[in-house]
């Protein structure tokens, strides 16, 4: 009496009332649960249709093959052969799956290349169409109007001139020539950096321990006090400040005189940058969503050369490329723009779709070599971008609160970022955080951070100004000096080293620019 399913003697036999066939109870119950019919006749079958058979417990006889050693070896050989055949079938299935996956990946890559080529052709066609649309109406007007320049009185031309057929602004992209120029600049600066040494004129840390306030200059309005950003032109000893009063001020430190007040923004000036060189260009980014380029004149006044309206939210940061021909702006609209300085044209506007909704950029800075851009977000994330591809190549997490400021060290390896939880130091070679500085409480955010030009000192601004000596990844960075906030507001918003760290320019939530340095330098005109 054997089970009709397994062919073996059942341990717990049952019989079907409908067919009279004997089964092993556990096997037929499982079959009924799965299929609901008799496995032999195919008729409908339920658990109520099976009847247990009472039988004595029988010791199963040992199979004939297991009665001798040669028989057991034969059984093992059969099992081994079955295992090898099953393994071979699995390997064939794995090989087939790999081939299918490889083919799918190849198709995906080819599709991406086709899409990229079509996008490039589309953008080129839109650019040509936009040029033709501008030329057609010009040809029917007077001859002198046919050559109307894109810029008029320092303002950008009408916004619809930058729009394509889909209503979006046309971006020409960063051309191969520009990428080649950026790459050559990177190679030159990298080579120089390998040979660089600490200048002998750099102030030793013993002198920084004796720093005190040398002077204070009221540059901004009293009804809207607060300096949000500072930049220094080392060669010309010029300082530019951006304030809550919607103005930027160009200040000559040796004479202690204001050179020019840059008025035109309708909201706070969140970021200012001086373009090093002989052209006297200042770039300002504002809460009114615009960026302005200011050109110095022979009489000392600065005139607005371009008003850039490519962002749709507050502009939080401006950074100038090492070639002094291009610059980047970052905004709370979750995009950063790459501009040609000479034309004021936005060549590329980059948005990161991987970020969360409402994640805007609160800070940005170029790496000293110029091929890497760092941005800080309102969601406490630091993002590293490849300027050539405009691709996000790394993300640093760990901060609490918006990343308010960032600064790359001149050695090219270190990045300092500031937020509510203090300052984090990142090793760009290993892409990791190697040290954190928390000089203030959680209720006191760090508002500004700055490496000096030699990469020897690091300044941090929050409720005061703290100066650290830069060491390496493994050793501690000693605190050299704490400079108090003399504004009385308890909030230092901007800090910037002068040349050779001989002076430190500080902005707070009052209207005064303060200069710190050695007391004996107060009567001298030391370089910033």
Short mmCIF file of C-alpha atoms in Angstrom, two decimals:
data_model
loop_
_atom_site.label_atom_id
_atom_site.label_comp_id
_atom_site.label_asym_id
_atom_site.label_seq_id
_atom_site.Cartn_x
_atom_site.Cartn_y
_atom_site.Cartn_z
CA UNK A 1 0.00 0.00 0.00
CA UNK A 2 1.95 2.97 -1.32
CA UNK A 3 1.13 6.68 -1.64
CA UNK A 4 -0.01 7.54 -5.18
CA UNK A 5 1.93 10.83 -5.06
CA UNK A 6 5.31 9.82 -3.57
CA UNK A 7 5.26 6.13 -4.48
CA UNK A 8 6.42 5.28 -0.96
CA UNK A 9 4.72 3.63 1.97
CA UNK A 10 2.78 6.40 3.78
CA UNK A 11 3.42 7.11 7.43
CA UNK A 12 -0.08 8.58 7.90
CA UNK A 13 -2.23 7.04 5.13
CA UNK A 14 -5.56 8.44 3.98
CA UNK A 15 -7.97 7.36 1.21
CA UNK A 16 -10.17 9.39 -1.10
CA UNK A 17 -13.90 8.68 -0.77
CA UNK A 18 -14.39 9.53 -4.43
CA UNK A 19 -11.59 7.52 -6.08
CA UNK A 20 -10.46 5.11 -3.36
CA UNK A 21 -6.86 6.05 -3.97
CA UNK A 22 -4.39 6.02 -1.05
CA UNK A 23 -2.22 9.05 -0.26
CA UNK A 24 0.20 10.36 2.34
CA UNK A 25 -1.95 12.72 4.44
CA UNK A 26 0.41 15.70 4.49
CA UNK A 27 0.98 15.46 0.72
CA UNK A 28 -2.67 15.26 -0.32
CA UNK A 29 -3.65 18.05 2.09
CA UNK A 30 -1.00 20.31 0.58
CA UNK A 31 -2.14 19.40 -2.95
CA UNK A 32 -5.79 20.13 -2.10
CA UNK A 33 -4.86 23.52 -0.59
CA UNK A 34 -2.96 24.43 -3.76
CA UNK A 35 -5.20 22.98 -6.49
CA UNK A 36 -8.49 21.76 -4.92
CA UNK A 37 -8.67 18.59 -7.01
CA UNK A 38 -7.53 14.96 -7.07
CA UNK A 39 -3.98 14.64 -8.39
CA UNK A 40 -4.77 11.36 -10.13
CA UNK A 41 -8.30 11.79 -11.56
CA UNK A 42 -8.48 15.59 -11.72
CA UNK A 43 -11.89 15.61 -10.04
CA UNK A 44 -12.72 18.30 -7.42
CA UNK A 45 -11.53 17.16 -4.02
CA UNK A 46 -11.77 18.73 -0.55
CA UNK A 47 -10.38 17.85 2.85
CA UNK A 48 -13.75 16.40 3.81
CA UNK A 49 -13.40 13.84 1.02
CA UNK A 50 -10.38 12.09 2.52
CA UNK A 51 -10.64 9.42 5.22
CA UNK A 52 -7.71 8.39 7.46
CA UNK A 53 -6.74 4.70 7.44
CA UNK A 54 -5.76 3.09 10.69
CA UNK A 55 -2.62 0.99 10.34
CA UNK A 56 0.10 -0.22 12.60
CA UNK A 57 3.41 1.53 12.75
CA UNK A 58 5.72 -0.17 10.30
CA UNK A 59 9.44 0.27 10.32
CA UNK A 60 10.43 1.22 6.82
CA UNK A 61 12.82 -1.22 5.28
CA UNK A 62 16.16 0.08 4.25
CA UNK A 63 16.44 0.48 0.48
CA UNK A 64 18.39 -2.20 -1.28
CA UNK A 65 21.00 0.31 -2.40
CA UNK A 66 21.69 1.27 1.22
CA UNK A 67 22.24 -2.29 2.32
CA UNK A 68 25.86 -2.34 1.18
CA UNK A 69 28.77 0.06 0.81
CA UNK A 70 28.86 -0.22 -3.04
CA UNK A 71 25.13 0.51 -3.12
CA UNK A 72 25.57 3.57 -0.89
CA UNK A 73 28.44 4.81 -3.06
CA UNK A 74 26.19 4.40 -6.08
CA UNK A 75 23.46 6.46 -4.37
CA UNK A 76 25.97 9.17 -3.52
CA UNK A 77 27.21 9.18 -7.12
CA UNK A 78 23.66 9.61 -8.41
CA UNK A 79 23.03 12.46 -5.96
CA UNK A 80 26.35 14.11 -6.94
CA UNK A 81 25.51 13.85 -10.65
CA UNK A 82 22.08 15.39 -10.01
CA UNK A 83 23.69 18.23 -8.04
CA UNK A 84 26.21 18.93 -10.81
CA UNK A 85 23.48 18.96 -13.46
CA UNK A 86 21.39 21.37 -11.36
CA UNK A 87 24.45 23.60 -10.79
CA UNK A 88 25.21 23.61 -14.53
CA UNK A 89 21.63 24.64 -15.29
CA UNK A 90 21.88 27.48 -12.76
CA UNK A 91 25.15 28.68 -14.29
CA UNK A 92 23.55 28.69 -17.74
CA UNK A 93 20.62 30.72 -16.39
CA UNK A 94 23.04 33.17 -14.70
CA UNK A 95 25.02 33.57 -17.93
CA UNK A 96 21.83 34.24 -19.87
CA UNK A 97 20.69 36.81 -17.28
CA UNK A 98 24.07 38.55 -17.44
CA UNK A 99 23.91 38.74 -21.22
CA UNK A 100 20.39 40.19 -21.05
CA UNK A 101 21.48 42.74 -18.42
CA UNK A 102 24.53 43.74 -20.45
CA UNK A 103 22.39 44.20 -23.53
CA UNK A 104 19.87 46.29 -21.54
CA UNK A 105 22.65 48.50 -20.14
CA UNK A 106 24.11 48.97 -23.61
CA UNK A 107 20.68 49.98 -24.94
CA UNK A 108 20.26 52.41 -22.01
CA UNK A 109 23.67 53.98 -22.62
CA UNK A 110 22.97 54.29 -26.33
CA UNK A 111 19.59 55.88 -25.59
CA UNK A 112 21.21 58.38 -23.21
CA UNK A 113 23.77 59.32 -25.87
CA UNK A 114 21.03 59.79 -28.45
CA UNK A 115 19.01 61.91 -26.02
CA UNK A 116 22.05 64.05 -25.21
CA UNK A 117 22.79 64.55 -28.91
CA UNK A 118 19.17 65.45 -29.63
CA UNK A 119 19.13 67.91 -26.73
CA UNK A 120 22.29 69.54 -28.03
CA UNK A 121 20.83 69.79 -31.54
CA UNK A 122 17.60 71.15 -30.08
CA UNK A 123 19.44 73.84 -28.10
CA UNK A 124 21.50 74.80 -31.15
CA UNK A 125 18.35 75.02 -33.26
CA UNK A 126 16.63 77.16 -30.63
CA UNK A 127 19.65 79.44 -30.48
CA UNK A 128 19.67 79.86 -34.26
CA UNK A 129 15.91 80.42 -34.27
CA UNK A 130 16.18 83.04 -31.56
CA UNK A 131 18.91 84.82 -33.52
CA UNK A 132 16.77 84.72 -36.66
CA UNK A 133 13.74 86.03 -34.79
CA UNK A 134 15.79 88.97 -33.55
CA UNK A 135 17.19 89.69 -37.01
CA UNK A 136 13.88 89.53 -38.93
CA UNK A 137 12.17 92.47 -37.16
CA UNK A 138 15.43 94.37 -37.14
CA UNK A 139 15.70 94.15 -40.93
CA UNK A 140 12.44 96.05 -41.45
CA UNK A 141 13.38 98.90 -39.11
CA UNK A 142 15.80 101.71 -39.69
CA UNK A 143 19.36 100.81 -40.50
CA UNK A 144 20.79 102.05 -37.23
CA UNK A 145 18.24 99.99 -35.27
CA UNK A 146 19.36 96.81 -36.99
CA UNK A 147 22.52 96.84 -34.89
CA UNK A 148 20.95 97.69 -31.55
CA UNK A 149 23.21 96.17 -28.87
CA UNK A 150 21.97 93.59 -26.43
CA UNK A 151 22.76 95.87 -23.52
CA UNK A 152 21.40 99.35 -23.06
CA UNK A 153 22.36 101.71 -20.25
CA UNK A 154 23.93 98.85 -18.34
CA UNK A 155 20.70 96.80 -18.28
CA UNK A 156 19.91 93.42 -19.71
CA UNK A 157 17.80 93.39 -22.88
CA UNK A 158 14.14 92.41 -22.74
CA UNK A 159 13.63 89.06 -21.07
CA UNK A 160 11.67 87.57 -23.97
CA UNK A 161 14.80 87.71 -26.11
CA UNK A 162 16.19 84.89 -23.98
CA UNK A 163 13.12 82.69 -24.39
CA UNK A 164 12.74 79.73 -26.70
CA UNK A 165 9.57 78.33 -28.21
CA UNK A 166 8.81 76.41 -25.02
CA UNK A 167 8.94 79.58 -22.94
CA UNK A 168 12.21 78.62 -21.23
CA UNK A 169 15.37 80.66 -21.41
CA UNK A 170 17.96 79.54 -23.88
CA UNK A 171 21.32 78.53 -22.40
CA UNK A 172 24.22 78.23 -24.79
CA UNK A 173 26.09 75.94 -22.43
CA UNK A 174 29.74 75.91 -21.42
CA UNK A 175 31.52 75.48 -24.76
CA UNK A 176 34.49 73.22 -25.46
CA UNK A 177 36.74 76.29 -25.75
CA UNK A 178 35.73 77.50 -22.30
CA UNK A 179 36.23 74.02 -20.83
CA UNK A 180 39.68 73.92 -22.42
CA UNK A 181 40.46 77.32 -20.89
CA UNK A 182 39.29 76.16 -17.45
CA UNK A 183 41.34 72.96 -17.76
CA UNK A 184 44.51 74.87 -18.70
CA UNK A 185 43.99 77.21 -15.75
CA UNK A 186 43.55 74.23 -13.46
CA UNK A 187 46.74 72.57 -14.71
CA UNK A 188 48.77 75.77 -14.25
CA UNK A 189 47.46 76.48 -10.76
CA UNK A 190 47.86 72.85 -9.66
CA UNK A 191 51.49 72.88 -10.77
CA UNK A 192 52.11 76.14 -8.93
CA UNK A 193 50.44 74.78 -5.81
CA UNK A 194 52.79 71.80 -5.68
CA UNK A 195 55.75 74.21 -5.61
CA UNK A 196 54.22 76.76 -3.28
CA UNK A 197 55.77 77.65 0.06
CA UNK A 198 54.54 79.66 3.01
CA UNK A 199 55.44 83.33 2.31
CA UNK A 200 58.07 84.78 4.62
CA UNK A 201 55.90 87.88 5.04
CA UNK A 202 53.07 85.87 6.63
CA UNK A 203 52.25 87.02 10.15
CA UNK A 204 53.37 84.45 12.76
CA UNK A 205 50.75 83.11 15.15
CA UNK A 206 52.47 84.86 18.06
CA UNK A 207 51.52 88.22 16.51
CA UNK A 208 47.92 87.13 15.91
CA UNK A 209 47.66 86.46 19.65
CA UNK A 210 48.14 90.24 20.12
CA UNK A 211 45.52 91.34 17.56
CA UNK A 212 43.08 94.03 18.61
CA UNK A 213 40.71 96.46 16.88
CA UNK A 214 42.63 99.05 14.90
CA UNK A 215 39.75 101.04 13.42
CA UNK A 216 36.00 101.14 12.83
CA UNK A 217 34.23 102.76 9.87
CA UNK A 218 30.46 103.47 9.66
CA UNK A 219 29.76 102.49 6.05
CA UNK A 220 26.06 101.63 5.99
CA UNK A 221 22.78 103.27 6.97
CA UNK A 222 21.73 103.55 10.59
CA UNK A 223 18.06 102.74 9.96
CA UNK A 224 18.95 99.34 8.41
CA UNK A 225 22.23 98.28 10.03
CA UNK A 226 24.04 95.05 9.28
CA UNK A 227 26.95 93.95 7.06
CA UNK A 228 26.29 90.55 5.48
CA UNK A 229 29.30 90.06 3.21
CA UNK A 230 32.90 91.28 2.85
CA UNK A 231 35.52 90.87 0.14
CA UNK A 232 39.07 92.23 -0.07
CA UNK A 233 41.18 93.30 -3.05
CA UNK A 234 44.67 92.51 -1.78
CA UNK A 235 46.72 94.45 -4.31
CA UNK A 236 44.70 97.68 -4.13
CA UNK A 237 43.83 97.51 -0.41
CA UNK A 238 40.13 97.91 -1.23
CA UNK A 239 37.31 96.39 0.82
CA UNK A 240 33.76 95.87 -0.45
CA UNK A 241 30.87 95.29 1.95
CA UNK A 242 27.26 94.28 1.30
CA UNK A 243 24.57 95.36 3.73
CA UNK A 244 20.97 94.96 4.79
CA UNK A 245 20.40 98.58 3.68
CA UNK A 246 20.37 97.33 0.01
CA UNK A 247 23.75 98.98 -0.69
CA UNK A 248 27.26 97.75 -1.33
CA UNK A 249 30.14 100.03 -0.32
CA UNK A 250 33.58 100.19 -1.94
CA UNK A 251 36.05 101.34 0.74
CA UNK A 252 39.70 102.40 0.49
CA UNK A 253 41.38 101.19 3.69
CA UNK A 254 44.64 103.19 3.59
CA UNK A 255 42.80 106.52 3.30
CA UNK A 256 39.80 105.43 5.35
CA UNK A 257 37.47 106.88 2.70
CA UNK A 258 34.43 105.51 0.88
CA UNK A 259 35.20 105.30 -2.83
CA UNK A 260 31.67 104.57 -3.99
CA UNK A 261 28.28 103.45 -2.70
CA UNK A 262 26.64 100.96 -5.05
CA UNK A 263 22.90 101.61 -4.97
CA UNK A 264 20.37 99.82 -7.13
CA UNK A 265 19.24 96.69 -5.33
CA UNK A 266 15.82 96.79 -3.68
CA UNK A 267 16.63 94.26 -0.93
CA UNK A 268 19.61 93.20 1.17
CA UNK A 269 22.95 92.55 -0.53
CA UNK A 270 23.78 89.01 0.60
CA UNK A 271 27.07 88.51 -1.26
CA UNK A 272 29.80 90.72 -2.76
CA UNK A 273 32.87 89.75 -4.76
CA UNK A 274 35.72 91.77 -6.24
CA UNK A 275 37.13 90.56 -9.55
CA UNK A 276 40.92 90.74 -9.13
CA UNK A 277 42.60 92.71 -11.89
CA UNK A 278 42.84 96.20 -13.30
CA UNK A 279 39.23 96.59 -14.48
CA UNK A 280 37.73 97.41 -11.05
CA UNK A 281 34.70 95.11 -11.30
CA UNK A 282 32.46 94.28 -8.36
CA UNK A 283 29.68 91.66 -8.39
CA UNK A 284 26.76 91.82 -5.96
CA UNK A 285 24.01 89.30 -5.29
CA UNK A 286 20.81 90.36 -3.56
CA UNK A 287 17.59 89.25 -1.95
CA UNK A 288 15.76 90.97 -4.84
CA UNK A 289 16.66 87.92 -7.01
CA UNK A 290 19.14 89.89 -9.16
CA UNK A 291 22.86 90.02 -9.66
CA UNK A 292 24.58 93.28 -10.61
CA UNK A 293 27.96 93.87 -12.24
CA UNK A 294 29.58 97.19 -11.35
CA UNK A 295 32.37 98.77 -13.40
CA UNK A 296 34.76 101.28 -11.86
CA UNK A 297 35.45 104.51 -13.75
CA UNK A 298 38.34 106.97 -13.82
CA UNK A 299 36.60 109.33 -11.41
CA UNK A 300 36.28 106.53 -8.83
CA UNK A 301 32.54 105.97 -9.24
CA UNK A 302 31.13 102.55 -10.03
CA UNK A 303 28.42 102.20 -12.69
CA UNK A 304 26.06 99.26 -13.08
CA UNK A 305 27.05 97.44 -16.26
CA UNK A 306 24.65 94.48 -16.12
CA UNK A 307 21.55 93.51 -14.18
CA UNK A 308 21.14 89.73 -14.32
CA UNK A 309 17.67 88.33 -13.67
CA UNK A 310 18.15 84.62 -14.22
CA UNK A 311 17.18 83.52 -10.70
CA UNK A 312 13.65 83.31 -9.33
CA UNK A 313 14.54 83.57 -5.63
CA UNK A 314 17.08 85.31 -3.39
CA UNK A 315 20.68 85.20 -4.59
CA UNK A 316 22.73 83.99 -1.63
CA UNK A 317 26.28 83.63 -2.97
CA UNK A 318 28.65 84.82 -5.68
CA UNK A 319 32.03 83.25 -6.50
CA UNK A 320 34.59 84.33 -9.12
CA UNK A 321 36.58 81.76 -11.12
CA UNK A 322 40.37 81.80 -10.99
CA UNK A 323 40.56 82.95 -14.63
CA UNK A 324 38.70 86.15 -13.59
CA UNK A 325 36.59 85.67 -16.74
CA UNK A 326 33.67 83.71 -15.30
CA UNK A 327 31.65 83.63 -12.11
CA UNK A 328 28.93 81.60 -10.43
CA UNK A 329 25.84 82.63 -8.49
CA UNK A 330 23.78 80.43 -6.15
CA UNK A 331 20.16 81.04 -5.18
CA UNK A 332 17.35 79.79 -2.99
CA UNK A 333 15.59 78.75 -6.23
CA UNK A 334 17.73 75.55 -6.08
CA UNK A 335 19.90 76.52 -9.07
CA UNK A 336 23.37 77.89 -9.66
CA UNK A 337 24.32 79.86 -12.77
CA UNK A 338 27.62 79.99 -14.64
CA UNK A 339 28.22 83.41 -16.25
CA UNK A 340 30.56 84.96 -18.77
CA UNK A 341 31.87 88.06 -17.01
CA UNK A 342 32.52 90.07 -20.16
CA UNK A 343 28.99 89.74 -21.58
CA UNK A 344 26.94 89.05 -18.46
CA UNK A 345 25.43 86.06 -20.28
CA UNK A 346 24.29 83.03 -18.30
CA UNK A 347 25.92 80.11 -20.11
CA UNK A 348 24.45 77.39 -17.90
CA UNK A 349 21.85 77.20 -15.15
CA UNK A 350 22.11 74.00 -13.15
CA UNK A 351 19.41 72.46 -10.95
CA UNK A 352 19.87 69.33 -8.85
CA UNK A 353 16.75 67.18 -9.14
CA UNK A 354 18.00 64.82 -6.41
CA UNK A 355 17.45 67.44 -3.69
CA UNK A 356 14.26 67.72 -1.68
CA UNK A 357 11.59 70.22 -2.61
CA UNK A 358 12.42 73.68 -1.31
CA UNK A 359 16.12 72.91 -0.91
CA UNK A 360 17.82 76.12 -2.02
CA UNK A 361 21.48 77.09 -2.13
CA UNK A 362 22.71 79.25 0.74
CA UNK A 363 26.44 79.40 -0.05
CA UNK A 364 28.87 78.64 -2.88
CA UNK A 365 32.60 78.84 -3.61
CA UNK A 366 35.01 77.84 -6.36
CA UNK A 367 37.93 75.55 -5.55
CA UNK A 368 41.23 77.46 -5.97
CA UNK A 369 42.01 75.44 -9.11
CA UNK A 370 38.64 76.26 -10.66
CA UNK A 371 37.30 72.90 -11.86
CA UNK A 372 35.35 72.16 -8.67
CA UNK A 373 32.45 74.14 -7.24
CA UNK A 374 31.11 73.74 -3.73
CA UNK A 375 27.55 74.66 -2.74
CA UNK A 376 25.77 74.58 0.61
CA UNK A 377 22.02 74.06 0.86
CA UNK A 378 19.24 75.11 3.20
CA UNK A 379 18.84 71.41 4.07
CA UNK A 380 22.33 71.12 5.67
CA UNK A 381 23.93 69.36 2.66
CA UNK A 382 27.25 70.29 1.05
CA UNK A 383 27.42 69.43 -2.65
CA UNK A 384 30.55 69.23 -4.81
CA UNK A 385 30.18 69.84 -8.56
CA UNK A 386 32.34 69.17 -11.61
CA UNK A 387 32.29 72.50 -13.45
CA UNK A 388 33.07 70.90 -16.83
CA UNK A 389 30.08 68.55 -16.78
CA UNK A 390 27.93 70.50 -14.30
CA UNK A 391 27.42 67.19 -12.54
CA UNK A 392 27.14 66.60 -8.80
CA UNK A 393 30.11 64.38 -7.92
CA UNK A 394 29.90 64.30 -4.11
CA UNK A 395 27.61 65.14 -1.20
CA UNK A 396 28.61 65.79 2.40
CA UNK A 397 26.00 65.29 5.14
CA UNK A 398 26.28 65.95 8.85
CA UNK A 399 25.49 69.61 9.40
CA UNK A 400 22.47 70.92 11.28
CA UNK A 401 20.66 73.83 9.68
CA UNK A 402 21.47 75.76 6.49
CA UNK A 403 25.10 75.80 5.35
CA UNK A 404 25.75 79.52 5.80
CA UNK A 405 29.31 79.77 4.46
CA UNK A 406 32.18 77.80 2.96
CA UNK A 407 35.84 78.34 2.18
CA UNK A 408 38.42 76.23 0.31
CA UNK A 409 41.97 76.19 1.61
CA UNK A 410 44.70 77.31 -0.74
CA UNK A 411 46.39 73.91 -0.30
CA UNK A 412 43.55 72.47 -2.40
CA UNK A 413 42.78 69.67 0.07
CA UNK A 414 40.61 71.20 2.80
CA UNK A 415 37.08 72.62 2.72
CA UNK A 416 35.56 74.41 5.72
CA UNK A 417 31.76 74.74 5.92
CA UNK A 418 29.70 76.59 8.53
CA UNK A 419 26.18 76.02 9.87
CA UNK A 420 24.17 76.15 13.10
CA UNK A 421 26.20 73.33 14.63
CA UNK A 422 29.56 75.01 13.98
CA UNK A 423 32.25 74.31 11.40
CA UNK A 424 33.08 71.02 9.71
CA UNK A 425 36.39 70.39 7.96
CA UNK A 426 36.38 68.06 4.94
CA UNK A 427 39.28 66.24 3.30
CA UNK A 428 38.65 66.47 -0.46
CA UNK A 429 41.08 63.63 -1.14
CA UNK A 430 39.06 61.11 0.87
CA UNK A 431 35.72 62.95 0.73
CA UNK A 432 35.13 62.75 4.45
CA UNK A 433 34.79 64.95 7.52
CA UNK A 434 37.99 64.75 9.56
CA UNK A 435 37.29 67.40 12.21
CA UNK A 436 34.43 69.45 13.63
CA UNK A 437 34.69 72.75 15.48
CA UNK A 438 31.77 73.78 17.69
CA UNK A 439 32.82 77.10 19.22
CA UNK A 440 29.28 78.29 19.96
CA UNK A 441 26.06 76.92 21.37
CA UNK A 442 23.32 75.52 19.18
CA UNK A 443 21.40 78.78 19.43
CA UNK A 444 24.36 80.69 17.96
CA UNK A 445 25.04 79.74 14.33
CA UNK A 446 28.40 80.15 12.67
CA UNK A 447 27.84 82.83 10.03
CA UNK A 448 31.18 83.06 8.22
CA UNK A 449 34.36 81.08 7.70
CA UNK A 450 37.55 82.02 5.84
CA UNK A 451 40.99 80.53 5.17
CA UNK A 452 43.76 83.06 4.72
CA UNK A 453 45.43 83.14 1.29
CA UNK A 454 48.35 80.96 2.44
CA UNK A 455 46.08 78.31 3.97
CA UNK A 456 47.79 78.72 7.36
CA UNK A 457 44.96 80.23 9.40
CA UNK A 458 41.20 79.75 9.62
CA UNK A 459 38.80 82.43 10.87
CA UNK A 460 35.32 81.61 12.23
CA UNK A 461 32.61 84.17 12.95
CA UNK A 462 29.56 83.69 15.16
CA UNK A 463 29.09 85.53 18.45
CA UNK A 464 32.78 86.47 18.20
CA UNK A 465 35.75 85.86 15.88
CA UNK A 466 37.96 82.83 16.49
CA UNK A 467 41.29 82.28 14.74
CA UNK A 468 42.68 78.76 14.38
CA UNK A 469 46.06 77.58 13.15
CA UNK A 470 45.68 75.07 10.31
CA UNK A 471 47.34 71.71 10.92
CA UNK A 472 46.88 68.39 9.12
CA UNK A 473 44.17 65.75 9.20
CA UNK A 474 45.49 63.87 12.22
CA UNK A 475 46.60 66.67 14.55
CA UNK A 476 44.48 69.20 16.41
CA UNK A 477 43.96 72.71 15.06
CA UNK A 478 44.90 75.01 17.95
CA UNK A 479 42.81 78.07 18.77
CA UNK A 480 45.13 81.09 18.57
CA UNK A 481 42.95 84.08 19.33
CA UNK A 482 39.37 85.06 20.17
CA UNK A 483 38.40 88.56 19.02
CA UNK A 484 35.27 89.96 20.72
CA UNK A 485 32.23 91.29 18.92
CA UNK A 486 32.53 95.01 19.62
CA UNK A 487 29.25 95.83 17.87
CA UNK A 488 27.22 94.80 20.90
CA UNK A 489 24.82 92.81 18.72
CA UNK A 490 26.30 89.42 19.55
CA UNK A 491 26.28 88.42 15.89
CA UNK A 492 29.35 88.63 13.67
CA UNK A 493 28.17 88.05 10.11
CA UNK A 494 31.31 88.29 7.94
CA UNK A 495 35.06 87.85 8.35
CA UNK A 496 37.86 88.13 5.79
CA UNK A 497 41.66 87.92 6.10
CA UNK A 498 43.88 90.59 4.58
CA UNK A 499 47.03 89.77 2.69
CA UNK A 500 49.53 87.74 4.75
CA UNK A 501 46.90 87.76 7.53
CA UNK A 502 48.21 91.14 8.68
CA UNK A 503 44.67 92.42 9.15
CA UNK A 504 41.21 90.94 9.55
CA UNK A 505 38.08 92.70 8.23
CA UNK A 506 34.95 92.04 10.27
CA UNK A 507 31.28 92.84 9.67
CA UNK A 508 28.50 92.59 12.27
CA UNK A 509 24.85 93.47 12.62
CA UNK A 510 25.67 97.13 13.12
CA UNK A 511 26.73 99.53 10.35
CA UNK A 512 30.48 99.49 11.06
CA UNK A 513 33.33 97.78 9.27
CA UNK A 514 36.00 96.85 11.82
CA UNK A 515 39.67 96.20 11.15
CA UNK A 516 41.70 94.04 13.52
CA UNK A 517 45.48 93.72 13.57
CA UNK A 518 48.63 94.45 15.55
CA UNK A 519 48.38 97.71 17.54
CA UNK A 520 51.64 99.05 16.09
CA UNK A 521 50.14 98.79 12.57
CA UNK A 522 47.38 101.28 13.35
CA UNK A 523 49.38 104.23 12.07
CA UNK A 524 50.85 102.36 9.12
CA UNK A 525 49.14 101.42 5.88
CA UNK A 526 49.80 97.72 5.97
CA UNK A 527 48.43 95.79 3.02
CA UNK A 528 45.18 93.95 3.49
#
